[in-house]
CSV table of C-alpha atoms and ligand atoms in Angstrom, one decimal:
chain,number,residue,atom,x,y,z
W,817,UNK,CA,89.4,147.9,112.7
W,818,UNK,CA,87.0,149.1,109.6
W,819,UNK,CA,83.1,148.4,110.1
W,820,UNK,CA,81.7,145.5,110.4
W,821,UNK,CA,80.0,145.6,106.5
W,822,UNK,CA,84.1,146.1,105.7
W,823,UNK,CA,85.3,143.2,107.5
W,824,UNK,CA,82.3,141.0,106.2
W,825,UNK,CA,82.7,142.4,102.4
W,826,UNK,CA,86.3,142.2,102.5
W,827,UNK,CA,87.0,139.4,104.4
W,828,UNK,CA,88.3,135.6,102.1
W,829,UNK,CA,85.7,133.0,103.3
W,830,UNK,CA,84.3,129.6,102.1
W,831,UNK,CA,81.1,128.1,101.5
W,832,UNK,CA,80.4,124.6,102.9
W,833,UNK,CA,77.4,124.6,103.1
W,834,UNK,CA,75.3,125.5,99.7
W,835,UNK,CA,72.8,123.3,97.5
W,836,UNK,CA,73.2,124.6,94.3
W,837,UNK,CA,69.6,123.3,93.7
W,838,UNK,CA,68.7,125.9,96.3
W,839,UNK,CA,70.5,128.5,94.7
W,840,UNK,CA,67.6,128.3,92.1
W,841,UNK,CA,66.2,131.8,91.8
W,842,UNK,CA,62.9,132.8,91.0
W,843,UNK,CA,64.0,134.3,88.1
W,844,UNK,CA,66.3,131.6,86.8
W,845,UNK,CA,62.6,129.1,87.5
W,846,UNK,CA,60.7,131.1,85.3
W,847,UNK,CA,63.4,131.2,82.5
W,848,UNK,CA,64.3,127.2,82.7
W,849,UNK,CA,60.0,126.6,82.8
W,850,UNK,CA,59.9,128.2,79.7
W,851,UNK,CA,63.2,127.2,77.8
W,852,UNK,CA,62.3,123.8,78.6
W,853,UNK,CA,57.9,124.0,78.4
W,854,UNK,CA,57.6,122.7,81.8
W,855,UNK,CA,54.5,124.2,83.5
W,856,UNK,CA,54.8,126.0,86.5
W,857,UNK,CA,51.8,126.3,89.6
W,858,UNK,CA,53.0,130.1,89.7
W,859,UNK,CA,51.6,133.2,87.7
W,860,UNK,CA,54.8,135.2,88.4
W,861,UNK,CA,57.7,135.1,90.4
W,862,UNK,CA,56.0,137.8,93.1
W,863,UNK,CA,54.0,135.0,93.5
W,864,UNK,CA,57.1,132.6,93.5
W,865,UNK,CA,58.7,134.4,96.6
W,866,UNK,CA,54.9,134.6,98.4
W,867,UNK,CA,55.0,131.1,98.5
W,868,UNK,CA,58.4,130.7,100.3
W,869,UNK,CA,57.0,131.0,103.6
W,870,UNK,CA,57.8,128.1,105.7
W,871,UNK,CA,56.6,126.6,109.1
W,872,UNK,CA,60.1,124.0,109.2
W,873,UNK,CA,61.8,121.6,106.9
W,874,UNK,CA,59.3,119.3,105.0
W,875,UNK,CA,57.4,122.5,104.4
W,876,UNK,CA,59.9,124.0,102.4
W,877,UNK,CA,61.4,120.5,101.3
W,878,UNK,CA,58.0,120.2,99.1
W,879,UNK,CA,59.1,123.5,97.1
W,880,UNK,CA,62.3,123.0,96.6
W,881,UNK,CA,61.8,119.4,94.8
W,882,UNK,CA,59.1,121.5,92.8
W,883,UNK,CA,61.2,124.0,91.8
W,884,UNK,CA,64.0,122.0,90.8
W,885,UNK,CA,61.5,120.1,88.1
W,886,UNK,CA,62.6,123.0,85.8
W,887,UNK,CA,66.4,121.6,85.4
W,888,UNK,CA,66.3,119.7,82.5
W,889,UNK,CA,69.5,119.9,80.4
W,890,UNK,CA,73.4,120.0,80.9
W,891,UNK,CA,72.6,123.7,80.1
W,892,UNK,CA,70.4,124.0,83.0
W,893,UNK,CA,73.0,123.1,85.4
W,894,UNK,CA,75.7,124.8,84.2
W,895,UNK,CA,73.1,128.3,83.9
W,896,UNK,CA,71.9,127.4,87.5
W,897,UNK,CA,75.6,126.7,89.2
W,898,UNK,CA,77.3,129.3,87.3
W,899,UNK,CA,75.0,132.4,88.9
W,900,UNK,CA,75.6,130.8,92.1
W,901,UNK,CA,79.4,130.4,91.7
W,902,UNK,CA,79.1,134.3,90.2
W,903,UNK,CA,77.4,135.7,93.2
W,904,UNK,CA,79.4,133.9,96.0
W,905,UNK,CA,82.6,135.4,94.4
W,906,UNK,CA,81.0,138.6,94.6
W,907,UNK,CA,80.6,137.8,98.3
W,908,UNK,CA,84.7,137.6,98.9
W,909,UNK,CA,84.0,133.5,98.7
W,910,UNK,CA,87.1,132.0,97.4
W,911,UNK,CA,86.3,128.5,97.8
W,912,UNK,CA,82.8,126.6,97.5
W,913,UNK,CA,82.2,122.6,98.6
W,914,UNK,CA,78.8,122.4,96.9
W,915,UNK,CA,75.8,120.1,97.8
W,916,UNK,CA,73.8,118.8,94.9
W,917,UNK,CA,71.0,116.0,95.3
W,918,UNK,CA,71.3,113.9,92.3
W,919,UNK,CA,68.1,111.1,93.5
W,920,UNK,CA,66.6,114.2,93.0
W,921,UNK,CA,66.9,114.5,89.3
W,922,UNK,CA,67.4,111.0,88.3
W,923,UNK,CA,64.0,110.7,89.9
W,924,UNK,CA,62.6,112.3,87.9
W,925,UNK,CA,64.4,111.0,84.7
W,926,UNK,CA,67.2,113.1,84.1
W,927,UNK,CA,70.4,110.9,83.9
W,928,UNK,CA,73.4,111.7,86.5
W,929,UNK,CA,75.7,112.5,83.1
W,930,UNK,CA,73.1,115.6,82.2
W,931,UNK,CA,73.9,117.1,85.7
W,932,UNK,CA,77.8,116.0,86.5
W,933,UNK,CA,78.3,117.5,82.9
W,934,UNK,CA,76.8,120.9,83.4
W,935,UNK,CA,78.0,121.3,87.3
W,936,UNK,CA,81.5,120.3,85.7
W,937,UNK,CA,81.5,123.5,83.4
W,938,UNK,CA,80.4,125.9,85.9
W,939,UNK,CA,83.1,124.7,88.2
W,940,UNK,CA,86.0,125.2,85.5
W,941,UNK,CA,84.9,128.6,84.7
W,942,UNK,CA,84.8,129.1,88.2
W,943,UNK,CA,88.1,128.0,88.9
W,944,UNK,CA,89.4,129.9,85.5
W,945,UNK,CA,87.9,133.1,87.7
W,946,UNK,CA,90.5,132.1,90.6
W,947,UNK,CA,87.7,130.2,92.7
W,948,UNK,CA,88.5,126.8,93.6
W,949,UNK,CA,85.0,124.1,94.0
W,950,UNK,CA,84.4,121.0,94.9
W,951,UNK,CA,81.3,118.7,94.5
W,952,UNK,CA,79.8,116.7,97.0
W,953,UNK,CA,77.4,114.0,96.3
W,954,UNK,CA,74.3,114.1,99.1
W,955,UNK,CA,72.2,111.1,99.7
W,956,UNK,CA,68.5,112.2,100.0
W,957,UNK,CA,67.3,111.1,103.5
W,958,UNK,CA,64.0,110.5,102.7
W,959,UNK,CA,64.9,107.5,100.3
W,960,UNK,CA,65.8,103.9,101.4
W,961,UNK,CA,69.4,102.9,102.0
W,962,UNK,CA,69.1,100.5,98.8
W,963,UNK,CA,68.8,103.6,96.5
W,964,UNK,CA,71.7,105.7,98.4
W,965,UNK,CA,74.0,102.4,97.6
W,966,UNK,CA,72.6,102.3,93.5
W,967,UNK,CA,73.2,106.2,93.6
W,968,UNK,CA,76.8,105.4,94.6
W,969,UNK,CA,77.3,102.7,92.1
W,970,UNK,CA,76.5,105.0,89.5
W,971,UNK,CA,78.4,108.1,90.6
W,972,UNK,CA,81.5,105.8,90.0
W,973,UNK,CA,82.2,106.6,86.8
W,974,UNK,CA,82.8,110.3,87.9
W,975,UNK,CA,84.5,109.5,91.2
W,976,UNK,CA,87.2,111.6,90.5
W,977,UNK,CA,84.6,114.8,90.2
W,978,UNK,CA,83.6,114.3,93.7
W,979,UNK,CA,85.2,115.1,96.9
W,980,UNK,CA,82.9,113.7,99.4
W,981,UNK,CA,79.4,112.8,100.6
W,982,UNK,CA,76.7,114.1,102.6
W,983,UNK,CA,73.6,113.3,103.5
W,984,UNK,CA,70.4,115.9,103.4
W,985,UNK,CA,66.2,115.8,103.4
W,986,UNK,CA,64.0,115.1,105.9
W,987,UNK,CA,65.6,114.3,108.8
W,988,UNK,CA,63.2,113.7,111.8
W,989,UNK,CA,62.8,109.5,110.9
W,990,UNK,CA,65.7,108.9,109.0
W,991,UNK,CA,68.9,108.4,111.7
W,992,UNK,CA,72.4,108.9,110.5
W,993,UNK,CA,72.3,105.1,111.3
W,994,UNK,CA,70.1,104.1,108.3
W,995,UNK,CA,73.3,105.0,106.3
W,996,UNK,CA,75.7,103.5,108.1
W,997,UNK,CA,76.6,101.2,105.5
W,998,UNK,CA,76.5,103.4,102.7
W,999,UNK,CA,78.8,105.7,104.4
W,1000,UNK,CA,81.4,102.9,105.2
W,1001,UNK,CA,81.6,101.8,101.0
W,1002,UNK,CA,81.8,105.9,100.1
W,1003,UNK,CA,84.8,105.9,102.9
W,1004,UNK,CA,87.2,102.9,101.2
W,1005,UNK,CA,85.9,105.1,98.0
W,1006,UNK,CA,88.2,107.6,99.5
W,1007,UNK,CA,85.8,110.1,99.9
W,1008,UNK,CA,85.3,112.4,102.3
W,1009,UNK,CA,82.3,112.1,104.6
W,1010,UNK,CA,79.7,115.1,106.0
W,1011,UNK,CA,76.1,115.1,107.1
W,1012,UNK,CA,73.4,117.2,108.1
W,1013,UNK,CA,72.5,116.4,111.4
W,1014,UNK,CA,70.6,118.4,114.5
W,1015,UNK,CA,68.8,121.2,112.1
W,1016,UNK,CA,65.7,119.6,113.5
W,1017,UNK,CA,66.7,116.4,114.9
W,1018,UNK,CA,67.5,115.3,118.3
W,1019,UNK,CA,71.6,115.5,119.4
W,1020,UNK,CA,71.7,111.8,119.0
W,1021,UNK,CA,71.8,111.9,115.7
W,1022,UNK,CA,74.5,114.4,115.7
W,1023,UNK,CA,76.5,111.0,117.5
W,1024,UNK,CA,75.4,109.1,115.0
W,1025,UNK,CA,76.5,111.2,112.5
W,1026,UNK,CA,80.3,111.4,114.1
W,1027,UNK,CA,80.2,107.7,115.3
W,1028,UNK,CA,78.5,105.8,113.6
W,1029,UNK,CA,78.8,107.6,110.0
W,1030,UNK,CA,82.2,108.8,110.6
W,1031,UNK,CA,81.0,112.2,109.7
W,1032,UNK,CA,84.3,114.9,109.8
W,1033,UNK,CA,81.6,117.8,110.1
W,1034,UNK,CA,78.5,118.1,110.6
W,1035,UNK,CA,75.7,120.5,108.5
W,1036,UNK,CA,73.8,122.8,111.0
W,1037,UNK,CA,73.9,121.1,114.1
W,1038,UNK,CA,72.2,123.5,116.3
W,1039,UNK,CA,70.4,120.9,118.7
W,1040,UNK,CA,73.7,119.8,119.5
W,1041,UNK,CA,74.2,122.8,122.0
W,1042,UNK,CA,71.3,120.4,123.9
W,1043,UNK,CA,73.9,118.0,125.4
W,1044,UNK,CA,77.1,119.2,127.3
W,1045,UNK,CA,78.4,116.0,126.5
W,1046,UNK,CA,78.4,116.3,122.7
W,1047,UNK,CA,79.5,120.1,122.4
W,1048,UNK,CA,82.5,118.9,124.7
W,1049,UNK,CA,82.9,116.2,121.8
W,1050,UNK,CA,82.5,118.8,119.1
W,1051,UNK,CA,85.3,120.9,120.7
W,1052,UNK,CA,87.7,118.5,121.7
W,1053,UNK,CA,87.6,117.0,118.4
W,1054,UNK,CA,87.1,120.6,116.4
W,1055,UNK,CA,84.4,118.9,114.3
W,1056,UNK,CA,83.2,121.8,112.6
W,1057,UNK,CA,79.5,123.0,112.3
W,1058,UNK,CA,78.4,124.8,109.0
W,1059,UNK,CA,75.9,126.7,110.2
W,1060,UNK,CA,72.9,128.3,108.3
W,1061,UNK,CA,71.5,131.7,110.2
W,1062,UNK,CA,68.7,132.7,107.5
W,1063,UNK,CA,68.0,129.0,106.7
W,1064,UNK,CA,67.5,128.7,110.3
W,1065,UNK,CA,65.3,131.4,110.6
W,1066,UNK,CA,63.2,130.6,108.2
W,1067,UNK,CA,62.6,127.5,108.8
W,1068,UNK,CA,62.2,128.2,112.0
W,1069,UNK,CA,64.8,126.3,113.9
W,1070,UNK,CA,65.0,129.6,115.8
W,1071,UNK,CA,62.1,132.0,116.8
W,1072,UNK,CA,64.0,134.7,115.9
W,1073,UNK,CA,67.6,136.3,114.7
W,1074,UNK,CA,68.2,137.8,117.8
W,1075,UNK,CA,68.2,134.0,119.5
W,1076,UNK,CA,70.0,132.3,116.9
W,1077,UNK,CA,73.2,130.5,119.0
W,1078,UNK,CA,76.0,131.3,116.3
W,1079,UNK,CA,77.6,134.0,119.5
W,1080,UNK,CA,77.4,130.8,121.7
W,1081,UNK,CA,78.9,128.4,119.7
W,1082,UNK,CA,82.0,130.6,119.3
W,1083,UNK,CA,81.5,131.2,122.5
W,1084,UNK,CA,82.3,127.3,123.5
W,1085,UNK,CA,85.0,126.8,121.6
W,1086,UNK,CA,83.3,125.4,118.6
W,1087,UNK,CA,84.3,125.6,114.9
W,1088,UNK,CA,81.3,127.1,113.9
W,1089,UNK,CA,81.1,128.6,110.3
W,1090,UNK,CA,78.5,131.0,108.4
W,1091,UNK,CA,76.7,129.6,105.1
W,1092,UNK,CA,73.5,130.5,103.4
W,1093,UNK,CA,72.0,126.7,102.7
W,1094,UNK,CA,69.5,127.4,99.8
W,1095,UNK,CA,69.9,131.0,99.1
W,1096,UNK,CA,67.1,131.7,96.7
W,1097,UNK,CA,64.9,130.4,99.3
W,1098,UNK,CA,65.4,131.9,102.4
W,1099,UNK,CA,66.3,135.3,101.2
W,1100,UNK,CA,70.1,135.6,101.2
W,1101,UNK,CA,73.4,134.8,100.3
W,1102,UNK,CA,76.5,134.2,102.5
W,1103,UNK,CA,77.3,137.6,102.9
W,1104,UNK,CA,73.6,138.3,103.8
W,1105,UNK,CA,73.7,135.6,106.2
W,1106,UNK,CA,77.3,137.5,107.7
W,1107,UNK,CA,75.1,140.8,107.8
W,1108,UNK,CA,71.7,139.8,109.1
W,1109,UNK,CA,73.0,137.8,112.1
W,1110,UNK,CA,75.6,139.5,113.3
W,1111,UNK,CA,73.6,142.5,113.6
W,1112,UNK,CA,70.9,140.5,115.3
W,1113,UNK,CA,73.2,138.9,118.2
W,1114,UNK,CA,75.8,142.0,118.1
W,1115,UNK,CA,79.2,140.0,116.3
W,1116,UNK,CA,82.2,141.9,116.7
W,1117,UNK,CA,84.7,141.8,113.8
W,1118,UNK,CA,86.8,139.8,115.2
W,1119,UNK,CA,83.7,137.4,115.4
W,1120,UNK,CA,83.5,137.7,111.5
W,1121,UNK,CA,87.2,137.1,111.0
W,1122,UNK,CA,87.1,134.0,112.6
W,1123,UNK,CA,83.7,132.2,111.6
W,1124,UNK,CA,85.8,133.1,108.0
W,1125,UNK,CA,89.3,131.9,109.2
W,1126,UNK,CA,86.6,129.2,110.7
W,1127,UNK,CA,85.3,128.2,106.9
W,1128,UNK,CA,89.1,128.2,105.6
W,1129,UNK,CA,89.8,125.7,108.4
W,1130,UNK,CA,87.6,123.8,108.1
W,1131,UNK,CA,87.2,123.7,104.5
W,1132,UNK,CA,89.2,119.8,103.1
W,1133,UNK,CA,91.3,122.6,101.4
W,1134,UNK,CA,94.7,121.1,100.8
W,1135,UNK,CA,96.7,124.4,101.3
W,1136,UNK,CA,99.9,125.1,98.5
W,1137,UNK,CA,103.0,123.9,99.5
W,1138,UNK,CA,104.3,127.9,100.4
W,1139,UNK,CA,101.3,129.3,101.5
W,1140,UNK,CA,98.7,129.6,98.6
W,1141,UNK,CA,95.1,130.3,99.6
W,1142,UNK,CA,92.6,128.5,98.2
W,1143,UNK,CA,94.0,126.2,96.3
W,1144,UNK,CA,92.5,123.0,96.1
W,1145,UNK,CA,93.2,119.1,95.3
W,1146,UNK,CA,92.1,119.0,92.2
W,1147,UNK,CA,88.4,117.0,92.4
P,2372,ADE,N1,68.1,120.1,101.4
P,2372,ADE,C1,68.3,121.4,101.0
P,2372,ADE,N2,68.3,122.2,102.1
P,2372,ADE,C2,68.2,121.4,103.2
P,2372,ADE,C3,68.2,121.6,104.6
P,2372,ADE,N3,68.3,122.8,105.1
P,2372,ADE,N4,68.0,120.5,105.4
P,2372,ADE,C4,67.9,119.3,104.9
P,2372,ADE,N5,67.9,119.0,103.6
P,2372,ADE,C5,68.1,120.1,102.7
P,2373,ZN,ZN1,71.5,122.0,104.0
């Protein structure tokens, strides 16, 4: 077997578990703040990345709708998804279901064409580069259920652009069961249905999530390992987990690396995967994320095969009739 950095490096994996807002560099912020004359509360992007220190998820929540102010254009989001889409083929990823929060921009005033536009032209020179995305629509927590259902409505015209739903923001408050509804009209849409659940809530909103949402995987999940009754559920039913080491770390989920529970989750049968969340933010990509925690709680490389094989898996992938690997239905 080569060394672990081989396997990792080498290994096909997918990403289910990326914001592409999060995948906003420093860098990239400073560039769109000027392109578009949109002030920024930073001097430079040192002090950009001194700023990204976190004590949990609304702390880092506030940046990350600040930084995002900067996306303006169709230009904007294509710049901004096509450096991610770049760097996570340099990381052996060969097929990426990407998070993006639109409340987030029509908020703000920037209509949902701007962005479906922009992400659309990122994804086909993706795909023209022989990696296959797909977009899915996540309903910002935070918001009322009335706004998830207009958000929705107005994705319709671009239905066939999207392969699911999710839901993301601040969780602690905001129950998978606020969406319930939501979730039922985006499943006769046909789509497919994911949520974050137990990155800092309680494990019964991971149930919620599976039985009340309907949710076929659930994003993080970590306080799920809290009840023997729901991991048993998780395994049973190989509801998969994309899990989020750095994000997790940083936001401090887990005290430390070293104590993350990715080794445990194998351990109990679960199909756990490895993703890096909001890259720019918590100082890696998926292949960092690979690195930093198997080194931390000592993953063989058969661990890393299979939190890939894991990703593939669990991926809503349609396989080629004969074997192709990732190729994708078409949305
Ligand atoms: N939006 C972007 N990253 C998120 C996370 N880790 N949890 C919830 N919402 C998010
Ligand atoms: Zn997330």
């Amino acid at each position: 077997m080569p060394n672990l950095n081989e396997v990792i490096r080498s290994t096909p994996k997918a990403e289910l578990h990326i914001h592409v807002e999060g995948s906003l560099e420093p860098r990239m912020m400073f560039d769109l703040a000027r392109r578009n004359g949109v002030p920024l509360p930073y001097g430079s992007v040192e002090e950009v990345r001194r700023a990204y220190s976190f004590g949990n998820l609304q702390e880092f929540l506030d940046l990350y709708y600040e930084g995002m102010n900067v996306l303006r254009t169709e230009e904007d989001f294509l710049d901004l998804a096509d450096a991610y889409l770049r760097r996570a083929a340099a990381d052996n990823v060969v097929h990426v279901e990407m998070f993006f929060d639109p409340q987030a921009h029509t908020g703000r005033g920037v209509p949902l064409s701007t962005l479906m536009d922009g992400l659309e032209r990122a994804i086909a020179r993706s795909r023209e580069r022989g990696v296959s995305v797909s977009l899915i629509l996540c309903f910002l927590r935070h918001l009322t259920e009335g706004e998830a259902f207009e958000t929705l409505e107005a994705a319709e015209p671009w239905r066939d652009r999207l392969l699911g739903v999710g839901l993301d923001s601040s969780e602690v408050g905001h129950p998978p069961s606020k969406f319930a509804r939501v979730f039922d009209a985006a499943r006769d849409m046909g789509l497919r249905l994911v949520a974050h659940a137990g990155e800092e809530g309680p494990p019964e909103y991971v149930w919620e999530a599976l039985d009340i949402l309907g949710a076929e995987r659930i994003d993080h999940g970590n306080r799920a390992l809290e009840d023997d009754a729901l991991v048993a559920r998780l395994r049973d039913d190989r509801i998969p987990l994309t899990v989020c080491p750095l994000s997790n770390l940083e936001l401090r989920v887990v005290d430390d690396l070293a104590a993350h529970p990715i080794k445990r989750m194998l351990d109990l049968g679960l199909v756990a995967t490895v993703n890096s969340d909001d890259p720019a933010y918590f100082g890696g990509y998926i292949n960092d994320n690979f690195h930093r925690v198997a080194e931390a709680v000592g993953l063989s490389p058969e661990d890393i095969q299979t939190l890939a094989k894991n990703s593939l898996d669990a991926s809503f992938m349609v396989p080629e009739v004969g074997g192709g690997q990732g190729v994708v239905r078409n949305r």
